[in-house]
PDB file of C-alpha atoms in Angstrom:
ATOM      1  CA  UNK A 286      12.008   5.885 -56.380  1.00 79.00           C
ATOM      2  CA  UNK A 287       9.226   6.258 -53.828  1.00 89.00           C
ATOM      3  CA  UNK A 288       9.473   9.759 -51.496  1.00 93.00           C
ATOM      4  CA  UNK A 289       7.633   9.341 -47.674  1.00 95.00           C
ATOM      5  CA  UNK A 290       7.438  12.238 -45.747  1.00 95.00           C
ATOM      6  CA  UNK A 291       7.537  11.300 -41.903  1.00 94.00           C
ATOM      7  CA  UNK A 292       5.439  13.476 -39.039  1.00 92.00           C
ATOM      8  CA  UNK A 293       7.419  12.814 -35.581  1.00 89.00           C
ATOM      9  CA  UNK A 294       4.852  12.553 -32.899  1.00 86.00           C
ATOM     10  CA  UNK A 295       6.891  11.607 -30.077  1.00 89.00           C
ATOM     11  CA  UNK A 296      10.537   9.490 -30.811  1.00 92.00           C
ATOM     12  CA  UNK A 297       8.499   6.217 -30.721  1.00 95.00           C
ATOM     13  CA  UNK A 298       5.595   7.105 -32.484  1.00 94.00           C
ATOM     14  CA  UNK A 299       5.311   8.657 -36.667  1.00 92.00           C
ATOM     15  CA  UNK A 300       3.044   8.986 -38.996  1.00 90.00           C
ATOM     16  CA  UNK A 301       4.445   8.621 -42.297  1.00 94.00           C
ATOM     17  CA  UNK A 302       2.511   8.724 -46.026  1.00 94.00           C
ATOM     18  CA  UNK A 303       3.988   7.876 -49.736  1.00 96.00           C
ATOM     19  CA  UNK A 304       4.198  11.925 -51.735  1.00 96.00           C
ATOM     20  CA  UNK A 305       2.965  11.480 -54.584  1.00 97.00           C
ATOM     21  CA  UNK A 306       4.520  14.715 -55.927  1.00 96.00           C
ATOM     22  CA  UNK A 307       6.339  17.747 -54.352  1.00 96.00           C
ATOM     23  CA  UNK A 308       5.189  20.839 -55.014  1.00 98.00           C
ATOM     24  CA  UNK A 309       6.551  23.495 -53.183  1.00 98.00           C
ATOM     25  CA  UNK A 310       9.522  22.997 -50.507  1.00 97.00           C
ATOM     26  CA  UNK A 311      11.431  26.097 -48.971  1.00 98.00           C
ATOM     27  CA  UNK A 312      11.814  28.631 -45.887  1.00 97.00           C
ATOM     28  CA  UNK A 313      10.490  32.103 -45.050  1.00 96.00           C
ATOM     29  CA  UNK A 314      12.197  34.287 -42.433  1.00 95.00           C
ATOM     30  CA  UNK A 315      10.170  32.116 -40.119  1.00 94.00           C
ATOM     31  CA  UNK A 316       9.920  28.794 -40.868  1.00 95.00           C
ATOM     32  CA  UNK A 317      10.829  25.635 -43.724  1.00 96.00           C
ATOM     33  CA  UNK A 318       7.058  25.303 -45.478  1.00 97.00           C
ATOM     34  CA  UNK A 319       6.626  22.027 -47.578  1.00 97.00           C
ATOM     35  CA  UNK A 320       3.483  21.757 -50.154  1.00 98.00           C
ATOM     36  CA  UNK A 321       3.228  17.999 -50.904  1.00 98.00           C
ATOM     37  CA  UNK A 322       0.878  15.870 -52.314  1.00 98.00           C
ATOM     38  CA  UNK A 323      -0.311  12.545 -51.331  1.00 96.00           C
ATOM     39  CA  UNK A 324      -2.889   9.837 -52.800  1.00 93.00           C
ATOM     40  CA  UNK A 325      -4.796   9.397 -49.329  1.00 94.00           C
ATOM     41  CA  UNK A 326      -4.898  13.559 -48.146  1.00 95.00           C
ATOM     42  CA  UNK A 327      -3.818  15.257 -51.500  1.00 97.00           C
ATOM     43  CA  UNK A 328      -2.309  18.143 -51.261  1.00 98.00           C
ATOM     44  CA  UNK A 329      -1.185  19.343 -48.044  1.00 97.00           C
ATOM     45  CA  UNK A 330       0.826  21.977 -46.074  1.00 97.00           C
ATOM     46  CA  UNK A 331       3.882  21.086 -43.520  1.00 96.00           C
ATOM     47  CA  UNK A 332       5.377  23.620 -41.595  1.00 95.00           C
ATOM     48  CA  UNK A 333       9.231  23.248 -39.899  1.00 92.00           C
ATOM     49  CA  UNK A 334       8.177  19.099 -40.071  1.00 91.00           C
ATOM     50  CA  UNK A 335       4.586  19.179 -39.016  1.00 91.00           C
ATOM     51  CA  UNK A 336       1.454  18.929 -40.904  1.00 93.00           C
ATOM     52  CA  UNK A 337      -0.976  22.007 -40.913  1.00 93.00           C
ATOM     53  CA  UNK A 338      -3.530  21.277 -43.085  1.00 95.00           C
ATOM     54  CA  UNK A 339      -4.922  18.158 -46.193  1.00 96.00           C
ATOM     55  CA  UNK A 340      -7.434  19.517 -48.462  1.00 95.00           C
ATOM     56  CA  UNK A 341      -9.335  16.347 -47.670  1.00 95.00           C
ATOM     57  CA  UNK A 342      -9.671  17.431 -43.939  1.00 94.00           C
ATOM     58  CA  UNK A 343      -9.112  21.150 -43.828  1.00 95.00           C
ATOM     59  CA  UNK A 344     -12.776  21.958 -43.239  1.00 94.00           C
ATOM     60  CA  UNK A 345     -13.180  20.233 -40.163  1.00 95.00           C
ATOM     61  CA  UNK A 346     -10.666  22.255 -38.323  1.00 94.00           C
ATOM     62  CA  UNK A 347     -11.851  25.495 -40.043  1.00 96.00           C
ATOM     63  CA  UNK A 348     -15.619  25.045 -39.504  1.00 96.00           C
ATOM     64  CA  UNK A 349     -15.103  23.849 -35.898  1.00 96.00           C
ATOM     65  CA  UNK A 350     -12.349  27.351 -34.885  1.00 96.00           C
ATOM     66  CA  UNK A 351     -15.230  29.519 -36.694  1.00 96.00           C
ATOM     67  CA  UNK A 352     -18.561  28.086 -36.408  1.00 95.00           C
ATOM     68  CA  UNK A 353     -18.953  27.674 -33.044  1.00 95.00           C
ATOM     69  CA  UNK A 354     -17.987  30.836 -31.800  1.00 95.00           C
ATOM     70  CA  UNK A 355     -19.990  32.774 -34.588  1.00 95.00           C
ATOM     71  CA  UNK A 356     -22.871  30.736 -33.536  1.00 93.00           C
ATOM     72  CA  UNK A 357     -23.114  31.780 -29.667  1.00 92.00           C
ATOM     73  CA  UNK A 358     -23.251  35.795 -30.840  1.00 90.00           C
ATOM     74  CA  UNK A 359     -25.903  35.541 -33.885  1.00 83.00           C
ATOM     75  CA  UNK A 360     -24.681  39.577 -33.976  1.00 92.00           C
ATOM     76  CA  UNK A 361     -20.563  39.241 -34.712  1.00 97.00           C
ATOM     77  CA  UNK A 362     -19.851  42.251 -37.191  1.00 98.00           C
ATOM     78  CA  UNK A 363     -16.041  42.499 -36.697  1.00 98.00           C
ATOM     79  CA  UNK A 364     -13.612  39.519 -36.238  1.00 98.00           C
ATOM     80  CA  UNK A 365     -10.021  39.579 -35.882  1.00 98.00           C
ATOM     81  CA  UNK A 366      -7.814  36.417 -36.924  1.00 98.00           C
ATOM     82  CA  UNK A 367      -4.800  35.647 -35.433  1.00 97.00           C
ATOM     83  CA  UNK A 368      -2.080  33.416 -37.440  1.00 96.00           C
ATOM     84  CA  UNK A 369      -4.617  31.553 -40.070  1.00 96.00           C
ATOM     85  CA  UNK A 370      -2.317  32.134 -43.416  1.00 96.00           C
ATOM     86  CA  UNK A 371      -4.174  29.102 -44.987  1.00 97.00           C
ATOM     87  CA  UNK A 372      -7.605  31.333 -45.108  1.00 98.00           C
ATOM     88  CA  UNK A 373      -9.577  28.806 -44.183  1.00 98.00           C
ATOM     89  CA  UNK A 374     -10.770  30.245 -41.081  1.00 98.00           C
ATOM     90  CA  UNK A 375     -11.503  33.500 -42.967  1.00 98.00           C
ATOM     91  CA  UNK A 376     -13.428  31.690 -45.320  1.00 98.00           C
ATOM     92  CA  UNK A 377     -15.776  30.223 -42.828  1.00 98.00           C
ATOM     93  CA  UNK A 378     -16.368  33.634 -40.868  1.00 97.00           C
ATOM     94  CA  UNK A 379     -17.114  35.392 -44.372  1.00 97.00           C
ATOM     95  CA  UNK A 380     -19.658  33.040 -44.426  1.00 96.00           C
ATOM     96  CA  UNK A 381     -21.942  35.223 -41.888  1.00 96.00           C
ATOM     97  CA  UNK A 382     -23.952  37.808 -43.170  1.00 96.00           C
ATOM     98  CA  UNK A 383     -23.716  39.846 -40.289  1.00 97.00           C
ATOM     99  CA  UNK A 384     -19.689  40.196 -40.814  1.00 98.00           C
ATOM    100  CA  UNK A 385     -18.694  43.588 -42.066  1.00 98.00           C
ATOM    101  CA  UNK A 386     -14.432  43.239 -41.021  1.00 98.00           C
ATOM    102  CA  UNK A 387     -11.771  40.524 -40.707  1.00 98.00           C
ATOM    103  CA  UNK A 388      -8.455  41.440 -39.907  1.00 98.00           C
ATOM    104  CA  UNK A 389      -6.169  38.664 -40.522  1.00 98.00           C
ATOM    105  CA  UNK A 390      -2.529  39.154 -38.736  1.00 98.00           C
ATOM    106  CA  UNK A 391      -0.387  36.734 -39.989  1.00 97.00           C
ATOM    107  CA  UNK A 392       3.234  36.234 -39.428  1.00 96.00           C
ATOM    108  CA  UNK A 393       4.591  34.591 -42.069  1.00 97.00           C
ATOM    109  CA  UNK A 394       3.053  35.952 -46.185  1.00 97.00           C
ATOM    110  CA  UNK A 395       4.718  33.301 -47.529  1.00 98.00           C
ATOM    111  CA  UNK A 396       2.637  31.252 -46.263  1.00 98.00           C
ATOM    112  CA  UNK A 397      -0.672  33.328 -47.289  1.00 98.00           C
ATOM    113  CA  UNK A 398       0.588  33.277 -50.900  1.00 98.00           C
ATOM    114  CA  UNK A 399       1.560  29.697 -51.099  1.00 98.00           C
ATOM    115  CA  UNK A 400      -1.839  29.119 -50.062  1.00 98.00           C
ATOM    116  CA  UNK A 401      -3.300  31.011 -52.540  1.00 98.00           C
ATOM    117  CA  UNK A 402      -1.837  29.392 -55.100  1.00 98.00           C
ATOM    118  CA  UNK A 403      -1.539  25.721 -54.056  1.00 98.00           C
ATOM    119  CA  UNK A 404      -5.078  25.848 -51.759  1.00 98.00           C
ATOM    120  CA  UNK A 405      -6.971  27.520 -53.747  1.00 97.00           C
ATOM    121  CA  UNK A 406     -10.420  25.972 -51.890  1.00 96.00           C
ATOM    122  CA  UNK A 407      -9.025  26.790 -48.489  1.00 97.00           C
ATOM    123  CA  UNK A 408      -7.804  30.514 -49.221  1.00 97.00           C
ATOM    124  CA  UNK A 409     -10.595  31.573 -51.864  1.00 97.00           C
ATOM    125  CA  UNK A 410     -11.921  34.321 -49.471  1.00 97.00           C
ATOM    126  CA  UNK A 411      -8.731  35.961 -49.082  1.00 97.00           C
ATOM    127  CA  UNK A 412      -8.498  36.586 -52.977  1.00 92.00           C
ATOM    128  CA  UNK A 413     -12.388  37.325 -53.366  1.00 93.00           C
ATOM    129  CA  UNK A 414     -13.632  38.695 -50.021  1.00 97.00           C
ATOM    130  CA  UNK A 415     -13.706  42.902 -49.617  1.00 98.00           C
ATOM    131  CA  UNK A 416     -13.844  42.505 -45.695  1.00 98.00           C
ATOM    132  CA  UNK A 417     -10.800  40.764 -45.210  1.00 98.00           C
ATOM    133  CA  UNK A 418      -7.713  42.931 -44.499  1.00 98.00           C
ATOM    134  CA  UNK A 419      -4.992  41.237 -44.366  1.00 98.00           C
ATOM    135  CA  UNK A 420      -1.853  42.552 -41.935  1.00 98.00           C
ATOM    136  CA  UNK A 421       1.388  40.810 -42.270  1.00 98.00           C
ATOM    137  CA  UNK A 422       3.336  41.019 -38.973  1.00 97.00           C
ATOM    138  CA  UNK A 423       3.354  40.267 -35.214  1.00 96.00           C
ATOM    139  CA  UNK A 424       0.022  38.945 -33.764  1.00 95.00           C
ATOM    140  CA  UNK A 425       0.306  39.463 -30.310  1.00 93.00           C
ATOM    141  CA  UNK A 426       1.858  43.298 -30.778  1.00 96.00           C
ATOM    142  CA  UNK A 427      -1.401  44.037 -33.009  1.00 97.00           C
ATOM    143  CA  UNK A 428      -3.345  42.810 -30.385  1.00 95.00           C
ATOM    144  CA  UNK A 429      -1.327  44.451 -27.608  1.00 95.00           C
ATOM    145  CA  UNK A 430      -1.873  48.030 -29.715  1.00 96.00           C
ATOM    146  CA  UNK A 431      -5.664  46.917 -30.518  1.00 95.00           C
ATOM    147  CA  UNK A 432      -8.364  49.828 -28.805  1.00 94.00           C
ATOM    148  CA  UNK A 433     -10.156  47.698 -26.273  1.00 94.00           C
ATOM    149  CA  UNK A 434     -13.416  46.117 -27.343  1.00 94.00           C
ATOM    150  CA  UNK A 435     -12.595  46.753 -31.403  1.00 96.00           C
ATOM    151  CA  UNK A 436     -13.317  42.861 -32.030  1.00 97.00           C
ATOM    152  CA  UNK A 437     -16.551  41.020 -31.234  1.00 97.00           C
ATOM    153  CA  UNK A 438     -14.727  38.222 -32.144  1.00 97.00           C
ATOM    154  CA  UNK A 439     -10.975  37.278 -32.021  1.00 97.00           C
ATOM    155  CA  UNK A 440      -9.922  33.763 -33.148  1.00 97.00           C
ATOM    156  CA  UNK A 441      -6.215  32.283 -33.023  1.00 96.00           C
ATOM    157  CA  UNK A 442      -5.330  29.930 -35.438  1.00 95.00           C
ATOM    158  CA  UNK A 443      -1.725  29.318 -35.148  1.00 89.00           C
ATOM    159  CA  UNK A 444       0.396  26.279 -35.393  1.00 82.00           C
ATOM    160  CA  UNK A 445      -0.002  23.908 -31.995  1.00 73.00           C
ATOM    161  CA  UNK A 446       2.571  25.072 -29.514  1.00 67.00           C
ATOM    162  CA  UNK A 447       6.044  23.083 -28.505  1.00 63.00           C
ATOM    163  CA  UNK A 448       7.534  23.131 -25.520  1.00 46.00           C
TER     164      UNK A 448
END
């Protein structure tokens, strides 16, 4: 028996691949989090329906939300992450020597651990890195009860927005 998993764009339009195997399929408190894997993107994370992340692709996302912004302040010595359970973007900004903190505020730790165990590649930083912290809760209150200017840098890596 073949198993497809199908990405709804729009109701005309989907983008469906062949799973090879499934490896993880379940809900949180705060969404239904698939871990799949596929012969064309291999493993890869879908959250309520919608593809996050492939470990064939992941880094271009995660370079391009980290790299660029590190790059215009060569100084950046405390970042704060928004969302970003996969740790990919934590593992790109732990990449500058000039980093000393990264809080991570993520909603959801299932997600964070599934990660760690199924994306090894993508969340290595957030299993071997010192100046990660991670916070599991409410992004926008953390930032909301932040002291002005304690970030140089504050990235948001959430899921794409509906509605």
């Amino acid at each position: 028996m073949e198993m497809w998993f199908s990405e709804l764009h729009t109701s005309n339009v989907k983008l469906s691949m062949r799973i090879e195997k499934q490896l993880f399929s379940g809900n949180s408190d705060c969404q239904r989090i698939d871990v799949l894997e596929s012969v064309e993107f291999g493993k890869f994370l879908a959250l309520d329906g919608d593809i996050l992340f492939s470990e064939k692709d992941e880094f271009i996302y995660h370079e391009m939300i980290s790299n660029v912004p590190m790059a215009v302040n060569p100084d950046i010595k405390k970042v704060l992450i928004i969302g970003g359970g996969d740790g990919g973007t934590a593992r790109e900004v732990c990449r500058f020597k000039t980093v000393e903190q990264v809080d991570m505020v993520e909603i959801d730790e299932r997600v964070v651990r599934l990660c760690q165990k199924y994306f090894p590649q993508t969340a290595c930083a957030l299993d071997n890195d010192p100046r990660i912290n991670l916070i599991f809760g409410d992004g926008l209150k953390f930032v909301q009860d932040a002291p002005e200017g304690a970030y140089d840098l504050i990235l948001v890596d959430s899921t794409d927005p509906l509605g």
